[in-house]
mmCIF file of C-alpha atoms in Angstrom:
data_model
loop_
_atom_site.group_PDB
_atom_site.id
_atom_site.type_symbol
_atom_site.label_atom_id
_atom_site.label_comp_id
_atom_site.label_asym_id
_atom_site.label_seq_id
_atom_site.Cartn_x
_atom_site.Cartn_y
_atom_site.Cartn_z
ATOM 1 C CA UNK H 1 -58.262 -196.791 33.539
ATOM 2 C CA UNK H 2 -58.476 -194.000 36.096
ATOM 3 C CA UNK H 3 -56.961 -190.589 35.590
ATOM 4 C CA UNK H 4 -53.985 -191.488 37.768
ATOM 5 C CA UNK H 5 -53.259 -194.527 35.522
ATOM 6 C CA UNK H 6 -53.200 -192.678 32.343
ATOM 7 C CA UNK H 7 -49.918 -191.975 30.745
ATOM 8 C CA UNK H 8 -48.869 -188.375 31.159
ATOM 9 C CA UNK H 9 -47.027 -185.690 29.353
ATOM 10 C CA UNK H 10 -45.655 -182.395 30.235
ATOM 11 C CA UNK H 11 -45.015 -179.391 28.246
ATOM 12 C CA UNK H 12 -43.272 -176.157 29.561
ATOM 13 C CA UNK H 13 -43.721 -173.325 26.975
ATOM 14 C CA UNK H 14 -42.018 -170.142 27.749
ATOM 15 C CA UNK H 15 -41.807 -166.912 25.447
ATOM 16 C CA UNK H 16 -38.538 -168.005 23.832
ATOM 17 C CA UNK H 17 -38.413 -171.666 24.102
ATOM 18 C CA UNK H 18 -40.005 -174.786 25.645
ATOM 19 C CA UNK H 19 -39.542 -178.436 26.753
ATOM 20 C CA UNK H 20 -41.718 -181.574 26.218
ATOM 21 C CA UNK H 21 -41.603 -184.754 28.081
ATOM 22 C CA UNK H 22 -43.766 -187.582 26.654
ATOM 23 C CA UNK H 23 -43.451 -191.415 26.782
ATOM 24 C CA UNK H 24 -40.149 -190.973 28.768
ATOM 25 C CA UNK H 25 -38.517 -188.765 25.927
ATOM 26 C CA UNK H 26 -37.528 -185.203 26.454
ATOM 27 C CA UNK H 27 -37.366 -182.730 23.476
ATOM 28 C CA UNK H 28 -36.783 -179.024 22.944
ATOM 29 C CA UNK H 29 -39.634 -176.871 21.440
ATOM 30 C CA UNK H 30 -38.908 -173.676 19.387
ATOM 31 C CA UNK H 31 -40.691 -171.015 17.555
ATOM 32 C CA UNK H 32 -43.609 -168.845 18.729
ATOM 33 C CA UNK H 33 -45.775 -169.878 21.690
ATOM 34 C CA UNK H 34 -48.462 -170.928 19.392
ATOM 35 C CA UNK H 35 -45.848 -172.900 17.290
ATOM 36 C CA UNK H 36 -44.552 -174.679 20.407
ATOM 37 C CA UNK H 37 -47.967 -175.470 21.575
ATOM 38 C CA UNK H 38 -49.063 -176.868 18.181
ATOM 39 C CA UNK H 39 -45.891 -178.987 18.012
ATOM 40 C CA UNK H 40 -46.196 -180.435 21.496
ATOM 41 C CA UNK H 41 -49.747 -181.344 20.892
ATOM 42 C CA UNK H 42 -48.945 -183.043 17.545
ATOM 43 C CA UNK H 43 -46.248 -185.038 19.250
ATOM 44 C CA UNK H 44 -48.511 -186.136 22.142
ATOM 45 C CA UNK H 45 -51.337 -186.992 19.713
ATOM 46 C CA UNK H 46 -48.765 -189.258 17.773
ATOM 47 C CA UNK H 47 -47.831 -191.088 20.800
ATOM 48 C CA UNK H 48 -51.335 -191.601 21.988
ATOM 49 C CA UNK H 49 -52.216 -193.089 18.669
ATOM 50 C CA UNK H 50 -49.295 -195.380 18.589
ATOM 51 C CA UNK H 51 -50.036 -196.644 22.110
ATOM 52 C CA UNK H 52 -53.743 -196.725 21.606
ATOM 53 C CA UNK H 53 -54.048 -195.022 25.086
ATOM 54 C CA UNK H 54 -55.266 -191.698 26.433
ATOM 55 C CA UNK H 55 -52.496 -189.296 27.595
ATOM 56 C CA UNK H 56 -53.158 -186.606 30.172
ATOM 57 C CA UNK H 57 -51.110 -183.568 29.123
ATOM 58 C CA UNK H 58 -50.062 -180.898 31.527
ATOM 59 C CA UNK H 59 -49.365 -177.637 29.595
ATOM 60 C CA UNK H 60 -47.671 -174.883 31.434
ATOM 61 C CA UNK H 61 -47.614 -171.323 29.625
ATOM 62 C CA UNK H 62 -47.054 -167.834 30.729
ATOM 63 C CA UNK H 63 -50.830 -167.355 30.482
ATOM 64 C CA UNK H 64 -51.562 -170.131 32.885
ATOM 65 C CA UNK H 65 -51.932 -174.017 33.267
ATOM 66 C CA UNK H 66 -54.184 -176.350 31.488
ATOM 67 C CA UNK H 67 -54.902 -180.176 31.540
ATOM 68 C CA UNK H 68 -55.793 -181.800 28.369
ATOM 69 C CA UNK H 69 -56.812 -185.368 27.749
ATOM 70 C CA UNK H 70 -55.476 -186.519 24.399
ATOM 71 C CA UNK H 71 -57.299 -189.399 22.933
ATOM 72 C CA UNK H 72 -55.813 -192.067 20.496
ATOM 73 C CA UNK H 73 -58.069 -190.776 17.766
ATOM 74 C CA UNK H 74 -56.552 -187.348 18.082
ATOM 75 C CA UNK H 75 -59.357 -185.696 19.767
ATOM 76 C CA UNK H 76 -58.586 -183.372 22.683
ATOM 77 C CA UNK H 77 -60.723 -182.947 25.919
ATOM 78 C CA UNK H 78 -60.272 -180.233 28.525
ATOM 79 C CA UNK H 79 -59.792 -181.475 32.030
ATOM 80 C CA UNK H 80 -60.506 -179.347 35.168
ATOM 81 C CA UNK H 81 -57.424 -177.408 36.451
ATOM 82 C CA UNK H 82 -57.192 -174.944 39.275
ATOM 83 C CA UNK H 83 -55.563 -172.215 37.152
ATOM 84 C CA UNK H 84 -57.329 -172.930 33.950
ATOM 85 C CA UNK H 85 -59.426 -170.086 32.520
ATOM 86 C CA UNK H 86 -62.463 -172.353 31.854
ATOM 87 C CA UNK H 87 -65.816 -170.962 32.020
ATOM 88 C CA UNK H 88 -68.525 -172.974 33.974
ATOM 89 C CA UNK H 89 -69.792 -175.897 32.144
ATOM 90 C CA UNK H 90 -73.111 -175.178 30.334
ATOM 91 C CA UNK H 91 -76.027 -177.386 31.424
ATOM 92 C CA UNK H 92 -76.664 -180.483 29.477
ATOM 93 C CA UNK H 93 -79.707 -180.268 27.132
ATOM 94 C CA UNK H 94 -81.205 -183.250 29.184
ATOM 95 C CA UNK H 95 -80.872 -181.491 32.490
ATOM 96 C CA UNK H 96 -84.118 -180.225 33.904
ATOM 97 C CA UNK H 97 -84.259 -176.722 35.559
ATOM 98 C CA UNK H 98 -87.421 -176.691 37.574
ATOM 99 C CA UNK H 99 -87.046 -172.963 38.379
ATOM 100 C CA UNK H 100 -87.336 -172.064 34.605
ATOM 101 C CA UNK H 101 -90.250 -174.244 33.934
ATOM 102 C CA UNK H 102 -93.601 -172.625 32.987
ATOM 103 C CA UNK H 103 -96.724 -174.661 33.170
ATOM 104 C CA UNK H 104 -99.768 -173.531 31.037
ATOM 105 C CA UNK H 105 -103.025 -175.071 32.091
ATOM 106 C CA UNK H 106 -105.696 -175.210 29.411
ATOM 107 C CA UNK H 107 -109.097 -173.934 30.279
ATOM 108 C CA UNK H 108 -111.882 -175.889 28.873
ATOM 109 C CA UNK H 109 -113.799 -174.205 26.123
ATOM 110 C CA UNK H 110 -111.296 -171.503 25.508
ATOM 111 C CA UNK H 111 -109.087 -171.736 22.464
ATOM 112 C CA UNK H 112 -105.381 -171.538 23.011
ATOM 113 C CA UNK H 113 -103.925 -169.140 20.388
ATOM 114 C CA UNK H 114 -100.297 -168.913 21.608
ATOM 115 C CA UNK H 115 -97.997 -171.540 20.574
ATOM 116 C CA UNK H 116 -94.158 -172.044 20.415
ATOM 117 C CA UNK H 117 -92.457 -171.244 17.057
ATOM 118 C CA UNK H 118 -90.945 -174.092 15.104
ATOM 119 C CA UNK H 119 -88.212 -171.722 14.186
ATOM 120 C CA UNK H 120 -85.111 -171.628 16.471
ATOM 121 C CA UNK H 121 -83.471 -168.610 17.682
ATOM 122 C CA UNK H 122 -80.491 -170.541 18.847
ATOM 123 C CA UNK H 123 -77.206 -169.104 17.581
ATOM 124 C CA UNK H 124 -74.157 -171.462 17.095
ATOM 125 C CA UNK H 125 -71.144 -170.278 19.075
ATOM 126 C CA UNK H 126 -68.029 -169.634 17.010
ATOM 127 C CA UNK H 127 -65.118 -171.709 18.194
ATOM 128 C CA UNK H 128 -62.307 -170.127 20.186
ATOM 129 C CA UNK H 129 -59.925 -167.751 18.244
ATOM 130 C CA UNK H 130 -57.588 -166.572 21.084
ATOM 131 C CA UNK H 131 -54.966 -168.269 23.305
ATOM 132 C CA UNK H 132 -54.294 -171.996 23.408
ATOM 133 C CA UNK H 133 -57.930 -172.747 22.582
ATOM 134 C CA UNK H 134 -57.518 -170.795 19.434
ATOM 135 C CA UNK H 135 -54.368 -172.703 18.629
ATOM 136 C CA UNK H 136 -56.159 -175.847 18.871
ATOM 137 C CA UNK H 137 -59.027 -174.671 16.837
ATOM 138 C CA UNK H 138 -56.542 -173.824 14.018
ATOM 139 C CA UNK H 139 -55.159 -177.348 14.150
ATOM 140 C CA UNK H 140 -58.772 -178.704 13.354
ATOM 141 C CA UNK H 141 -60.041 -179.250 16.877
ATOM 142 C CA UNK H 142 -63.074 -177.075 17.658
ATOM 143 C CA UNK H 143 -62.713 -175.627 21.107
ATOM 144 C CA UNK H 144 -65.085 -173.513 23.103
ATOM 145 C CA UNK H 145 -63.936 -169.949 23.829
ATOM 146 C CA UNK H 146 -62.792 -168.975 27.238
ATOM 147 C CA UNK H 147 -64.636 -166.844 29.649
ATOM 148 C CA UNK H 148 -62.486 -163.903 28.759
ATOM 149 C CA UNK H 149 -62.828 -164.305 25.108
ATOM 150 C CA UNK H 150 -66.780 -164.617 25.546
ATOM 151 C CA UNK H 151 -66.740 -161.336 27.573
ATOM 152 C CA UNK H 152 -64.752 -159.709 24.774
ATOM 153 C CA UNK H 153 -67.218 -160.932 22.116
ATOM 154 C CA UNK H 154 -70.077 -159.482 24.330
ATOM 155 C CA UNK H 155 -68.411 -156.062 24.406
ATOM 156 C CA UNK H 156 -67.792 -156.116 20.682
ATOM 157 C CA UNK H 157 -71.450 -156.951 20.042
ATOM 158 C CA UNK H 158 -72.622 -153.997 22.253
ATOM 159 C CA UNK H 159 -70.436 -151.415 20.506
ATOM 160 C CA UNK H 160 -71.370 -152.831 17.162
ATOM 161 C CA UNK H 161 -75.067 -152.101 17.355
ATOM 162 C CA UNK H 162 -76.832 -149.587 15.184
ATOM 163 C CA UNK H 163 -79.445 -147.480 17.207
ATOM 164 C CA UNK H 164 -82.717 -146.017 15.598
ATOM 165 C CA UNK H 165 -81.931 -142.244 15.267
ATOM 166 C CA UNK H 166 -78.740 -140.458 16.209
ATOM 167 C CA UNK H 167 -77.097 -140.656 19.568
ATOM 168 C CA UNK H 168 -75.008 -137.969 21.305
ATOM 169 C CA UNK H 169 -72.405 -138.770 23.886
ATOM 170 C CA UNK H 170 -70.950 -135.863 25.840
ATOM 171 C CA UNK H 171 -67.608 -136.134 27.574
ATOM 172 C CA UNK H 172 -67.299 -133.723 30.424
ATOM 173 C CA UNK H 173 -65.125 -132.642 33.397
ATOM 174 C CA UNK H 174 -64.777 -129.056 34.696
ATOM 175 C CA UNK H 175 -61.033 -129.619 35.286
ATOM 176 C CA UNK H 176 -58.620 -129.077 32.418
ATOM 177 C CA UNK H 177 -56.297 -132.079 31.653
ATOM 178 C CA UNK H 178 -58.679 -134.630 32.980
ATOM 179 C CA UNK H 179 -58.689 -136.733 29.867
ATOM 180 C CA UNK H 180 -61.527 -135.544 28.019
ATOM 181 C CA UNK H 181 -59.782 -135.435 24.552
ATOM 182 C CA UNK H 182 -58.323 -138.825 24.675
ATOM 183 C CA UNK H 183 -61.622 -140.140 25.877
ATOM 184 C CA UNK H 184 -63.475 -138.567 22.937
ATOM 185 C CA UNK H 185 -61.057 -139.845 20.336
ATOM 186 C CA UNK H 186 -60.651 -143.355 21.590
ATOM 187 C CA UNK H 187 -64.330 -143.880 22.220
ATOM 188 C CA UNK H 188 -65.048 -142.645 18.701
ATOM 189 C CA UNK H 189 -62.550 -145.040 17.260
ATOM 190 C CA UNK H 190 -63.950 -148.024 19.235
ATOM 191 C CA UNK H 191 -67.450 -147.340 17.819
ATOM 192 C CA UNK H 192 -66.318 -146.480 14.357
ATOM 193 C CA UNK H 193 -64.004 -149.544 14.041
ATOM 194 C CA UNK H 194 -66.438 -152.101 15.380
ATOM 195 C CA UNK H 195 -69.850 -150.618 14.340
ATOM 196 C CA UNK H 196 -68.989 -148.674 11.199
ATOM 197 C CA UNK H 197 -69.624 -145.032 10.424
ATOM 198 C CA UNK H 198 -70.626 -142.506 10.308
ATOM 199 C CA UNK H 199 -69.237 -141.383 13.597
ATOM 200 C CA UNK H 200 -68.170 -137.787 14.548
ATOM 201 C CA UNK H 201 -65.938 -136.404 17.193
ATOM 202 C CA UNK H 202 -66.971 -132.733 17.743
ATOM 203 C CA UNK H 203 -64.606 -130.316 19.678
ATOM 204 C CA UNK H 204 -67.183 -127.819 21.290
ATOM 205 C CA UNK H 205 -64.473 -126.274 23.491
ATOM 206 C CA UNK H 206 -64.403 -122.523 23.081
ATOM 207 C CA UNK H 207 -61.104 -122.253 25.104
ATOM 208 C CA UNK H 208 -58.475 -123.610 22.839
ATOM 209 C CA UNK H 209 -59.799 -127.181 22.319
ATOM 210 C CA UNK H 210 -56.981 -129.470 21.461
ATOM 211 C CA UNK H 211 -58.915 -132.453 19.728
ATOM 212 C CA UNK H 212 -57.669 -131.120 16.326
ATOM 213 C CA UNK H 213 -53.959 -131.324 17.606
ATOM 214 C CA UNK H 214 -54.447 -134.783 18.827
ATOM 215 C CA UNK H 215 -55.971 -136.215 15.703
ATOM 216 C CA UNK H 216 -55.212 -136.389 11.856
ATOM 217 C CA UNK H 217 -55.915 -133.291 9.830
ATOM 218 C CA UNK H 218 -57.626 -133.629 6.406
ATOM 219 C CA UNK H 219 -56.614 -131.762 3.143
ATOM 220 C CA UNK H 220 -57.859 -128.397 4.720
ATOM 221 C CA UNK H 221 -57.759 -126.460 7.962
ATOM 222 C CA UNK H 222 -61.575 -125.860 8.424
ATOM 223 C CA UNK H 223 -63.048 -125.727 11.853
ATOM 224 C CA UNK H 224 -66.610 -125.306 13.420
ATOM 225 C CA UNK H 225 -66.414 -121.678 12.804
ATOM 226 C CA UNK H 226 -66.235 -122.277 9.055
ATOM 227 C CA UNK H 227 -69.198 -124.793 9.323
ATOM 228 C CA UNK H 228 -71.443 -122.378 11.185
ATOM 229 C CA UNK H 229 -72.294 -120.056 8.234
ATOM 230 C CA UNK H 230 -73.139 -123.132 6.108
ATOM 231 C CA UNK H 231 -75.666 -124.756 8.747
ATOM 232 C CA UNK H 232 -78.795 -123.698 6.715
ATOM 233 C CA UNK H 233 -77.355 -124.965 3.424
ATOM 234 C CA UNK H 234 -76.266 -128.214 4.982
ATOM 235 C CA UNK H 235 -79.726 -128.870 6.545
ATOM 236 C CA UNK H 236 -81.269 -128.376 3.143
ATOM 237 C CA UNK H 237 -82.727 -131.108 1.102
ATOM 238 C CA UNK H 238 -80.127 -130.664 -1.790
ATOM 239 C CA UNK H 239 -77.068 -130.994 0.507
ATOM 240 C CA UNK H 240 -75.158 -134.400 0.510
ATOM 241 C CA UNK H 241 -73.092 -136.105 3.228
ATOM 242 C CA UNK H 242 -69.965 -135.537 1.035
ATOM 243 C CA UNK H 243 -70.451 -131.794 1.423
ATOM 244 C CA UNK H 244 -69.244 -132.124 4.906
ATOM 245 C CA UNK H 245 -65.816 -133.192 3.940
ATOM 246 C CA UNK H 246 -65.057 -129.450 3.456
ATOM 247 C CA UNK H 247 -65.332 -128.928 7.340
ATOM 248 C CA UNK H 248 -64.583 -132.282 8.988
ATOM 249 C CA UNK H 249 -61.288 -134.236 9.098
ATOM 250 C CA UNK H 250 -61.458 -138.004 8.479
ATOM 251 C CA UNK H 251 -59.302 -140.284 10.541
ATOM 252 C CA UNK H 252 -57.980 -142.751 7.877
ATOM 253 C CA UNK H 253 -57.093 -145.633 10.256
ATOM 254 C CA UNK H 254 -59.894 -145.161 12.882
ATOM 255 C CA UNK H 255 -62.908 -144.350 10.481
ATOM 256 C CA UNK H 256 -64.339 -141.465 12.253
ATOM 257 C CA UNK H 257 -64.515 -137.742 11.522
ATOM 258 C CA UNK H 258 -63.455 -134.820 13.542
ATOM 259 C CA UNK H 259 -65.088 -131.273 13.768
ATOM 260 C CA UNK H 260 -62.241 -129.130 15.171
ATOM 261 C CA UNK H 261 -62.365 -125.986 17.203
ATOM 262 C CA UNK H 262 -59.790 -123.180 16.579
ATOM 263 C CA UNK H 263 -57.190 -123.515 19.337
ATOM 264 C CA UNK H 264 -55.159 -120.646 17.841
ATOM 265 C CA UNK H 265 -57.790 -118.072 18.428
ATOM 266 C CA UNK H 266 -58.614 -116.426 21.596
ATOM 267 C CA UNK H 267 -61.875 -117.528 23.100
ATOM 268 C CA UNK H 268 -63.349 -113.883 22.547
ATOM 269 C CA UNK H 269 -62.714 -114.475 18.814
ATOM 270 C CA UNK H 270 -64.541 -117.670 18.587
ATOM 271 C CA UNK H 271 -67.466 -117.385 20.992
ATOM 272 C CA UNK H 272 -70.423 -119.289 20.049
ATOM 273 C CA UNK H 273 -73.894 -119.482 21.823
ATOM 274 C CA UNK H 274 -76.579 -121.884 22.503
ATOM 275 C CA UNK H 275 -78.247 -121.271 19.018
ATOM 276 C CA UNK H 276 -74.830 -122.083 17.320
ATOM 277 C CA UNK H 277 -74.635 -125.298 19.250
ATOM 278 C CA UNK H 278 -78.130 -126.052 18.192
ATOM 279 C CA UNK H 279 -77.236 -125.513 14.471
ATOM 280 C CA UNK H 280 -73.970 -127.598 14.650
ATOM 281 C CA UNK H 281 -75.885 -130.458 16.486
ATOM 282 C CA UNK H 282 -78.645 -130.479 13.890
ATOM 283 C CA UNK H 283 -76.156 -130.845 11.143
ATOM 284 C CA UNK H 284 -74.264 -133.616 13.116
ATOM 285 C CA UNK H 285 -77.476 -135.442 13.880
ATOM 286 C CA UNK H 286 -78.582 -135.361 10.181
ATOM 287 C CA UNK H 287 -75.329 -136.947 8.884
ATOM 288 C CA UNK H 288 -73.925 -139.047 11.791
ATOM 289 C CA UNK H 289 -75.358 -141.830 13.796
ATOM 290 C CA UNK H 290 -73.081 -141.222 16.831
ATOM 291 C CA UNK H 291 -71.830 -137.716 17.986
ATOM 292 C CA UNK H 292 -69.083 -137.708 20.785
ATOM 293 C CA UNK H 293 -68.607 -134.062 22.108
ATOM 294 C CA UNK H 294 -65.544 -132.795 23.605
ATOM 295 C CA UNK H 295 -66.510 -130.090 26.144
ATOM 296 C CA UNK H 296 -64.766 -127.219 27.723
ATOM 297 C CA UNK H 297 -63.945 -126.569 31.360
ATOM 298 C CA UNK H 298 -66.519 -123.601 31.875
ATOM 299 C CA UNK H 299 -69.747 -125.325 33.241
ATOM 300 C CA UNK H 300 -71.387 -121.840 33.596
ATOM 301 C CA UNK H 301 -71.059 -121.250 29.872
ATOM 302 C CA UNK H 302 -74.506 -121.224 28.165
ATOM 303 C CA UNK H 303 -72.964 -123.086 25.103
ATOM 304 C CA UNK H 304 -71.447 -125.809 27.446
ATOM 305 C CA UNK H 305 -75.001 -126.119 29.019
ATOM 306 C CA UNK H 306 -76.683 -126.381 25.725
ATOM 307 C CA UNK H 307 -74.533 -129.419 24.887
ATOM 308 C CA UNK H 308 -75.778 -131.059 27.820
ATOM 309 C CA UNK H 309 -79.400 -130.451 26.834
ATOM 310 C CA UNK H 310 -78.677 -132.398 23.688
ATOM 311 C CA UNK H 311 -76.770 -135.474 25.327
ATOM 312 C CA UNK H 312 -78.224 -138.811 25.398
ATOM 313 C CA UNK H 313 -75.301 -140.279 27.442
ATOM 314 C CA UNK H 314 -72.792 -138.471 29.878
ATOM 315 C CA UNK H 315 -69.249 -139.793 30.151
ATOM 316 C CA UNK H 316 -67.275 -138.190 32.954
ATOM 317 C CA UNK H 317 -63.591 -138.297 32.222
ATOM 318 C CA UNK H 318 -60.948 -138.235 34.947
ATOM 319 C CA UNK H 319 -57.473 -139.280 35.535
ATOM 320 C CA UNK H 320 -56.369 -140.841 38.886
ATOM 321 C CA UNK H 321 -55.397 -137.409 40.249
ATOM 322 C CA UNK H 322 -57.554 -136.325 43.205
ATOM 323 C CA UNK H 323 -58.336 -132.895 41.836
ATOM 324 C CA UNK H 324 -59.601 -134.398 38.624
ATOM 325 C CA UNK H 325 -61.749 -136.807 40.425
ATOM 326 C CA UNK H 326 -63.154 -134.310 42.724
ATOM 327 C CA UNK H 327 -64.029 -132.084 39.727
ATOM 328 C CA UNK H 328 -65.828 -134.937 37.994
ATOM 329 C CA UNK H 329 -67.828 -135.815 41.178
ATOM 330 C CA UNK H 330 -68.862 -132.017 41.764
ATOM 331 C CA UNK H 331 -70.047 -132.064 38.036
ATOM 332 C CA UNK H 332 -72.297 -135.046 38.725
ATOM 333 C CA UNK H 333 -73.624 -133.285 41.928
ATOM 334 C CA UNK H 334 -74.374 -129.938 39.864
ATOM 335 C CA UNK H 335 -76.208 -131.901 37.056
ATOM 336 C CA UNK H 336 -78.346 -133.837 39.684
ATOM 337 C CA UNK H 337 -79.561 -130.315 40.868
ATOM 338 C CA UNK H 338 -79.834 -128.718 37.410
ATOM 339 C CA UNK H 339 -82.993 -130.155 35.886
ATOM 340 C CA UNK H 340 -84.709 -133.526 35.325
ATOM 341 C CA UNK H 341 -82.738 -134.353 32.017
ATOM 342 C CA UNK H 342 -79.401 -133.525 33.675
ATOM 343 C CA UNK H 343 -80.110 -135.570 36.703
ATOM 344 C CA UNK H 344 -81.062 -138.510 34.448
ATOM 345 C CA UNK H 345 -77.829 -138.189 32.578
ATOM 346 C CA UNK H 346 -75.885 -138.023 35.897
ATOM 347 C CA UNK H 347 -77.624 -141.190 37.212
ATOM 348 C CA UNK H 348 -76.831 -143.057 34.057
ATOM 349 C CA UNK H 349 -73.368 -141.697 33.578
ATOM 350 C CA UNK H 350 -70.173 -143.678 32.824
ATOM 351 C CA UNK H 351 -66.874 -142.659 34.512
ATOM 352 C CA UNK H 352 -63.671 -143.418 32.511
ATOM 353 C CA UNK H 353 -60.526 -143.152 34.668
ATOM 354 C CA UNK H 354 -57.206 -142.787 32.880
ATOM 355 C CA UNK H 355 -54.238 -143.635 34.865
ATOM 356 C CA UNK H 356 -52.333 -140.502 34.861
ATOM 357 C CA UNK H 357 -49.126 -141.843 36.568
ATOM 358 C CA UNK H 358 -47.437 -145.050 35.423
ATOM 359 C CA UNK H 359 -46.220 -145.458 39.000
ATOM 360 C CA UNK H 360 -49.657 -144.982 40.598
ATOM 361 C CA UNK H 361 -50.273 -147.578 43.250
ATOM 362 C CA UNK H 362 -53.040 -150.132 42.633
ATOM 363 C CA UNK H 363 -54.829 -149.100 45.922
ATOM 364 C CA UNK H 364 -54.991 -145.490 44.690
ATOM 365 C CA UNK H 365 -56.506 -146.504 41.307
ATOM 366 C CA UNK H 366 -58.911 -148.725 43.005
ATOM 367 C CA UNK H 367 -59.886 -145.876 45.436
ATOM 368 C CA UNK H 368 -60.793 -143.549 42.437
ATOM 369 C CA UNK H 369 -62.509 -146.222 40.463
ATOM 370 C CA UNK H 370 -64.588 -147.527 43.522
ATOM 371 C CA UNK H 371 -65.616 -143.808 44.399
ATOM 372 C CA UNK H 372 -67.031 -143.300 40.872
ATOM 373 C CA UNK H 373 -68.564 -146.733 40.861
ATOM 374 C CA UNK H 374 -70.805 -145.586 43.742
ATOM 375 C CA UNK H 375 -71.531 -142.254 41.794
ATOM 376 C CA UNK H 376 -72.322 -143.543 38.298
ATOM 377 C CA UNK H 377 -73.904 -146.263 36.436
ATOM 378 C CA UNK H 378 -70.477 -147.819 35.403
ATOM 379 C CA UNK H 379 -66.884 -147.027 35.991
ATOM 380 C CA UNK H 380 -64.041 -148.178 33.819
ATOM 381 C CA UNK H 381 -60.164 -147.733 34.438
ATOM 382 C CA UNK H 382 -57.712 -147.349 31.590
ATOM 383 C CA UNK H 383 -54.187 -148.372 32.205
ATOM 384 C CA UNK H 384 -51.429 -146.026 31.565
ATOM 385 C CA UNK H 385 -50.067 -145.976 27.998
ATOM 386 C CA UNK H 386 -47.400 -143.828 26.598
ATOM 387 C CA UNK H 387 -49.277 -143.714 23.337
ATOM 388 C CA UNK H 388 -51.918 -141.549 24.957
ATOM 389 C CA UNK H 389 -49.437 -139.028 26.347
ATOM 390 C CA UNK H 390 -48.564 -136.975 23.251
ATOM 391 C CA UNK H 391 -49.347 -136.841 19.624
ATOM 392 C CA UNK H 392 -52.023 -138.357 17.552
ATOM 393 C CA UNK H 393 -54.391 -140.546 19.428
ATOM 394 C CA UNK H 394 -54.585 -143.647 17.226
ATOM 395 C CA UNK H 395 -56.053 -147.071 18.069
ATOM 396 C CA UNK H 396 -53.320 -149.025 16.535
ATOM 397 C CA UNK H 397 -50.551 -147.485 18.746
ATOM 398 C CA UNK H 398 -52.219 -148.773 21.989
ATOM 399 C CA UNK H 399 -51.020 -151.773 23.904
ATOM 400 C CA UNK H 400 -53.435 -154.671 23.687
ATOM 401 C CA UNK H 401 -54.339 -154.238 27.120
ATOM 402 C CA UNK H 402 -55.286 -150.699 26.627
ATOM 403 C CA UNK H 403 -57.360 -151.469 23.581
ATOM 404 C CA UNK H 404 -59.260 -154.039 25.612
ATOM 405 C CA UNK H 405 -60.039 -151.557 28.470
ATOM 406 C CA UNK H 406 -61.294 -148.955 25.886
ATOM 407 C CA UNK H 407 -63.479 -151.721 24.299
ATOM 408 C CA UNK H 408 -64.884 -152.283 27.904
ATOM 409 C CA UNK H 409 -65.475 -148.729 28.326
ATOM 410 C CA UNK H 410 -67.343 -148.468 24.931
ATOM 411 C CA UNK H 411 -69.432 -151.413 25.930
ATOM 412 C CA UNK H 412 -70.480 -149.599 29.111
ATOM 413 C CA UNK H 413 -71.439 -146.382 27.114
ATOM 414 C CA UNK H 414 -73.339 -148.576 24.515
ATOM 415 C CA UNK H 415 -75.561 -150.024 27.352
ATOM 416 C CA UNK H 416 -76.976 -146.463 27.995
ATOM 417 C CA UNK H 417 -77.799 -145.818 24.351
#
């Protein structure tokens, strides 16, 4: 029986209701979209079993269109569809790829010591958990994940890694309001949530740094100024990680710590120098695997420059405003001319572009993104989200699309560690 001769079924699933047409009978679907999809497939499977025929089901959802072949035994098989989000089919194990073949010729009289291991490094892929594929998996039908779900899993894997030795990620832009503080907080949340602690967000801004205002306060009001006199003690052999709780503020939901600056004091009252930066960094590197540093706006400040000296990865934070983007580009140019370490940071930098205006035109966002893609190793755009405008920066308050974008940004950062 050809595909055209197979009995067909059609399911139209919306956000609030749906319709199913199968075997000449039309019925209404209700509940969540997942519930409606599960109900439609159950009915189609029932008809296929009764008629002992394959049924070609057309499923239309807000997320797209799928064609599924429902067999009488209840199994479901994906069919090609122009709008389906299927990933390219993997080659069959029996297919031979000549370009990947390696031929080893044995030389007479020379022992061949190398051999292939009998142990397989093959990792079985988990079935789909998202979308309609995830719905089918929960119904007991093992479905492969979509291209989008595979990409998300790759990003999660990258940010979940633990690297040997501490890593310092510096977020910089010489222009105020360019999005440095949200970038520090939300990158810290990404790596702490997926990779586990300990992760520190350090506000090294000498001119009214606001990371403390945008994050949860612990049961004290201590800042980096309070930690400085304790550096020698904290670096001693008798000091423990819990001793830091007197000076850092734990983010209970997002699982990272914050070392605040003192935004209520004048810069002249909290001026720190390169040696102070060294001391704080040594403490941070002793107790934390990842340190994200929120920097000030004065690139001529010796303390700012010392932070750069300790960086393993540079992140240029900017918004879609032209002046913020230009300041970020000028920073990259200045670092490339400073010294070899700074030039290496600039060449491997990641640009994170926060959409500043909810009404910004797509072409304007693309212009800033594409400009930084030419200047840096990677550029990621974060969509506008009201949860990032004011108040505490918390992962759980972000829209799903915003969380996905920050995960992509974290993955790009992780590739440089």
